[in-house]
PDB file of C-alpha atoms in Angstrom:
ATOM      1  CA  MET A   1       2.819  10.395  -4.000  1.00  0.00           C
ATOM      2  CA  PHE A   2       1.211   8.087  -1.287  1.00  0.00           C
ATOM      3  CA  LYS A   3      -1.571   6.874  -3.769  1.00  0.00           C
ATOM      4  CA  LYS A   4      -2.246   3.067  -4.008  1.00  0.00           C
ATOM      5  CA  GLY A   5       0.066   1.518  -6.761  1.00  0.00           C
ATOM      6  CA  SER A   6       3.165   3.580  -5.409  1.00  0.00           C
ATOM      7  CA  LYS A   7       5.856   1.833  -3.348  1.00  0.00           C
ATOM      8  CA  LEU A   8       5.864   4.559  -0.762  1.00  0.00           C
ATOM      9  CA  TYR A   9       2.175   3.680   0.027  1.00  0.00           C
ATOM     10  CA  SER A  10       3.045   0.154   0.784  1.00  0.00           C
ATOM     11  CA  ILE A  11       5.936   1.233   2.668  1.00  0.00           C
ATOM     12  CA  ALA A  12       4.036   3.942   4.613  1.00  0.00           C
ATOM     13  CA  ASN A  13       0.867   1.671   5.256  1.00  0.00           C
ATOM     14  CA  THR A  14       2.873  -1.721   5.768  1.00  0.00           C
ATOM     15  CA  LYS A  15       0.766  -3.237   3.236  1.00  0.00           C
ATOM     16  CA  CYS A  16       1.478  -6.259   0.814  1.00  0.00           C
ATOM     17  CA  PRO A  17       4.007  -5.031  -2.061  1.00  0.00           C
ATOM     18  CA  ARG A  18       1.880  -6.434  -4.893  1.00  0.00           C
ATOM     19  CA  CYS A  19      -1.784  -5.471  -4.001  1.00  0.00           C
ATOM     20  CA  HIS A  20      -1.437  -2.922  -1.414  1.00  0.00           C
ATOM     21  CA  GLU A  21      -4.346  -4.106   0.536  1.00  0.00           C
ATOM     22  CA  GLY A  22      -3.277  -7.073   2.725  1.00  0.00           C
ATOM     23  CA  ASP A  23      -1.330  -6.528   5.856  1.00  0.00           C
ATOM     24  CA  PHE A  24       2.196  -7.225   5.823  1.00  0.00           C
ATOM     25  CA  PHE A  25       3.112  -7.720   9.464  1.00  0.00           C
ATOM     26  CA  LEU A  26       1.448  -9.798  12.248  1.00  0.00           C
ATOM     27  CA  SER A  27       1.464  -6.826  14.641  1.00  0.00           C
ATOM     28  CA  HIS A  28       3.203  -3.376  15.216  1.00  0.00           C
ATOM     29  CA  PRO A  29       6.629  -2.854  15.453  1.00  0.00           C
ATOM     30  CA  TYR A  30       6.624  -2.211  19.310  1.00  0.00           C
ATOM     31  CA  ASP A  31       4.929  -5.645  19.929  1.00  0.00           C
ATOM     32  CA  LEU A  32       8.383  -7.116  20.905  1.00  0.00           C
ATOM     33  CA  LYS A  33       7.358 -10.607  20.994  1.00  0.00           C
ATOM     34  CA  LYS A  34       6.202 -10.254  17.311  1.00  0.00           C
ATOM     35  CA  ALA A  35       8.452  -7.376  16.218  1.00  0.00           C
ATOM     36  CA  GLY A  36       9.344  -7.805  12.215  1.00  0.00           C
ATOM     37  CA  ASP A  37       7.319 -11.063  11.964  1.00  0.00           C
ATOM     38  CA  ILE A  38       5.614 -11.043   8.774  1.00  0.00           C
ATOM     39  CA  HIS A  39       2.586 -13.192   7.252  1.00  0.00           C
ATOM     40  CA  LYS A  40       3.650 -16.296   5.396  1.00  0.00           C
ATOM     41  CA  ARG A  41       1.227 -14.981   2.540  1.00  0.00           C
ATOM     42  CA  CYS A  42      -0.808 -11.884   1.958  1.00  0.00           C
ATOM     43  CA  PRO A  43      -4.420 -12.387   3.110  1.00  0.00           C
ATOM     44  CA  LYS A  44      -5.828 -10.763   0.109  1.00  0.00           C
ATOM     45  CA  CYS A  45      -3.667 -11.724  -3.014  1.00  0.00           C
ATOM     46  CA  ASP A  46      -2.027 -14.878  -1.592  1.00  0.00           C
ATOM     47  CA  LEU A  47       1.429 -13.499  -2.598  1.00  0.00           C
ATOM     48  CA  LYS A  48       4.168 -15.563  -0.703  1.00  0.00           C
ATOM     49  CA  TYR A  49       6.014 -12.841   1.382  1.00  0.00           C
ATOM     50  CA  SER A  50       9.443 -14.898   1.602  1.00  0.00           C
ATOM     51  CA  PRO A  51      10.208 -16.044  -1.980  1.00  0.00           C
ATOM     52  CA  GLU A  52      13.339 -17.949  -0.964  1.00  0.00           C
ATOM     53  CA  PRO A  53      14.948 -18.730   2.487  1.00  0.00           C
ATOM     54  CA  GLY A  54      17.043 -15.907   3.814  1.00  0.00           C
ATOM     55  CA  PHE A  55      15.410 -13.423   1.560  1.00  0.00           C
ATOM     56  CA  TYR A  56      15.207 -10.685   4.309  1.00  0.00           C
ATOM     57  CA  PHE A  57      18.823 -10.959   5.186  1.00  0.00           C
ATOM     58  CA  GLY A  58      19.462  -8.212   2.925  1.00  0.00           C
ATOM     59  CA  ALA A  59      17.289  -5.922   4.905  1.00  0.00           C
ATOM     60  CA  MET A  60      19.843  -5.533   7.437  1.00  0.00           C
ATOM     61  CA  PHE A  61      21.638  -3.268   4.967  1.00  0.00           C
ATOM     62  CA  VAL A  62      18.476  -1.197   4.904  1.00  0.00           C
ATOM     63  CA  SER A  63      18.345  -1.205   8.605  1.00  0.00           C
ATOM     64  CA  TYR A  64      22.013  -0.238   8.593  1.00  0.00           C
ATOM     65  CA  ALA A  65      21.362   2.805   6.455  1.00  0.00           C
ATOM     66  CA  LEU A  66      18.390   3.765   8.576  1.00  0.00           C
ATOM     67  CA  GLY A  67      20.460   3.964  11.619  1.00  0.00           C
ATOM     68  CA  VAL A  68      23.206   5.720   9.698  1.00  0.00           C
ATOM     69  CA  ALA A  69      20.548   8.449   8.479  1.00  0.00           C
ATOM     70  CA  LEU A  70      19.318   8.784  12.002  1.00  0.00           C
ATOM     71  CA  PHE A  71      22.900   9.362  13.425  1.00  0.00           C
ATOM     72  CA  VAL A  72      23.816  11.844  10.896  1.00  0.00           C
ATOM     73  CA  THR A  73      20.517  13.615  11.183  1.00  0.00           C
ATOM     74  CA  PHE A  74      20.933  14.286  14.971  1.00  0.00           C
ATOM     75  CA  TRP A  75      24.832  14.952  14.697  1.00  0.00           C
ATOM     76  CA  VAL A  76      24.194  17.556  12.293  1.00  0.00           C
ATOM     77  CA  SER A  77      21.491  19.122  14.151  1.00  0.00           C
ATOM     78  CA  PHE A  78      23.364  19.278  17.308  1.00  0.00           C
ATOM     79  CA  ASN A  79      26.300  20.828  15.767  1.00  0.00           C
ATOM     80  CA  LEU A  80      24.139  23.279  13.682  1.00  0.00           C
ATOM     81  CA  PHE A  81      21.694  24.260  16.428  1.00  0.00           C
ATOM     82  CA  PHE A  82      23.179  23.316  19.924  1.00  0.00           C
ATOM     83  CA  GLU A  83      26.753  24.273  19.295  1.00  0.00           C
ATOM     84  CA  ASP A  84      27.718  24.342  23.125  1.00  0.00           C
ATOM     85  CA  MET A  85      26.048  20.910  23.745  1.00  0.00           C
ATOM     86  CA  ASN A  86      28.247  18.596  25.593  1.00  0.00           C
ATOM     87  CA  LEU A  87      29.623  15.500  23.367  1.00  0.00           C
ATOM     88  CA  GLY A  88      28.606  12.848  26.081  1.00  0.00           C
ATOM     89  CA  LEU A  89      25.045  14.249  25.986  1.00  0.00           C
ATOM     90  CA  GLN A  90      25.076  13.952  22.237  1.00  0.00           C
ATOM     91  CA  ILE A  91      26.241  10.497  22.489  1.00  0.00           C
ATOM     92  CA  LEU A  92      23.548   9.766  25.199  1.00  0.00           C
ATOM     93  CA  ILE A  93      20.796  11.076  22.937  1.00  0.00           C
ATOM     94  CA  ILE A  94      21.935   9.406  19.783  1.00  0.00           C
ATOM     95  CA  SER A  95      21.981   6.073  21.530  1.00  0.00           C
ATOM     96  CA  LEU A  96      18.492   6.398  23.128  1.00  0.00           C
ATOM     97  CA  ALA A  97      17.170   7.617  20.124  1.00  0.00           C
ATOM     98  CA  SER A  98      18.826   4.520  18.008  1.00  0.00           C
ATOM     99  CA  ILE A  99      17.457   1.924  20.903  1.00  0.00           C
ATOM    100  CA  PHE A 100      13.772   3.444  20.648  1.00  0.00           C
ATOM    101  CA  THR A 101      13.796   3.380  17.100  1.00  0.00           C
ATOM    102  CA  ALA A 102      15.096  -0.161  16.555  1.00  0.00           C
ATOM    103  CA  PRO A 103      12.244  -2.223  16.348  1.00  0.00           C
ATOM    104  CA  TYR A 104      10.683   0.306  13.981  1.00  0.00           C
ATOM    105  CA  PHE A 105      13.659   0.321  11.930  1.00  0.00           C
ATOM    106  CA  TYR A 106      13.800  -3.521  11.778  1.00  0.00           C
ATOM    107  CA  SER A 107      10.202  -3.547  10.478  1.00  0.00           C
ATOM    108  CA  LEU A 108      10.634  -0.685   7.990  1.00  0.00           C
ATOM    109  CA  SER A 109      13.576  -2.451   6.574  1.00  0.00           C
ATOM    110  CA  LYS A 110      11.637  -5.612   5.926  1.00  0.00           C
ATOM    111  CA  ILE A 111       8.932  -3.522   4.138  1.00  0.00           C
ATOM    112  CA  ILE A 112      11.501  -1.580   2.167  1.00  0.00           C
ATOM    113  CA  TRP A 113      13.265  -4.757   1.157  1.00  0.00           C
ATOM    114  CA  ALA A 114      10.329  -6.285   0.026  1.00  0.00           C
ATOM    115  CA  ASN A 115       9.134  -3.459  -2.083  1.00  0.00           C
ATOM    116  CA  LEU A 116      12.641  -3.401  -3.738  1.00  0.00           C
ATOM    117  CA  PHE A 117      11.922  -6.704  -5.288  1.00  0.00           C
ATOM    118  CA  ILE A 118       8.497  -7.546  -5.501  1.00  0.00           C
ATOM    119  CA  LYS A 119       6.547  -5.715  -8.055  1.00  0.00           C
ATOM    120  CA  ALA A 120       3.122  -3.974  -7.709  1.00  0.00           C
ATOM    121  CA  ASP A 121       0.305  -5.368  -9.737  1.00  0.00           C
ATOM    122  CA  SER A 122      -1.927  -2.603 -10.940  1.00  0.00           C
ATOM    123  CA  SER A 123      -4.428  -5.356 -12.237  1.00  0.00           C
ATOM    124  CA  MET A 124      -4.900  -6.422  -8.412  1.00  0.00           C
ATOM    125  CA  MET A 125      -5.846  -2.944  -6.922  1.00  0.00           C
ATOM    126  CA  PRO A 126      -9.314  -1.458  -7.020  1.00  0.00           C
ATOM    127  CA  PRO A 127     -10.022   1.295  -9.110  1.00  0.00           C
ATOM    128  CA  GLU A 128      -9.938   4.477  -7.606  1.00  0.00           C
ATOM    129  CA  LYS A 129     -13.141   6.420  -6.891  1.00  0.00           C
ATOM    130  CA  GLU A 130     -13.927   9.497  -8.587  1.00  0.00           C
ATOM    131  CA  VAL A 131     -14.839  12.546  -6.248  1.00  0.00           C
TER     132      VAL A 131
END
């Protein structure tokens, strides 16, 4: 499932969508000065990460979906497992979780968006070693 050649591998390891070896981001998501900044090209296969101006504007829809998934997960969990929890406390916890996951979701949405439109090239990936 998370083997090289799968989109999940590229997303989970934030690697190039085509060769799955080069780093996609300049830094980790919580380096707030560089959060979400990507390399211009893949250091390994020279893929241009921004095929056209505004390519990553669509990633905001992915980020929105991730935020909604976070909200629904927390809301359902609170109502199933903590039925007596105060509504204000639920809103506070969900808000804090949203704030703290925002940089990660911003970066994650970009790599997901890139993987939706950039096809992996199996000829560029090194052969798997036999064990």
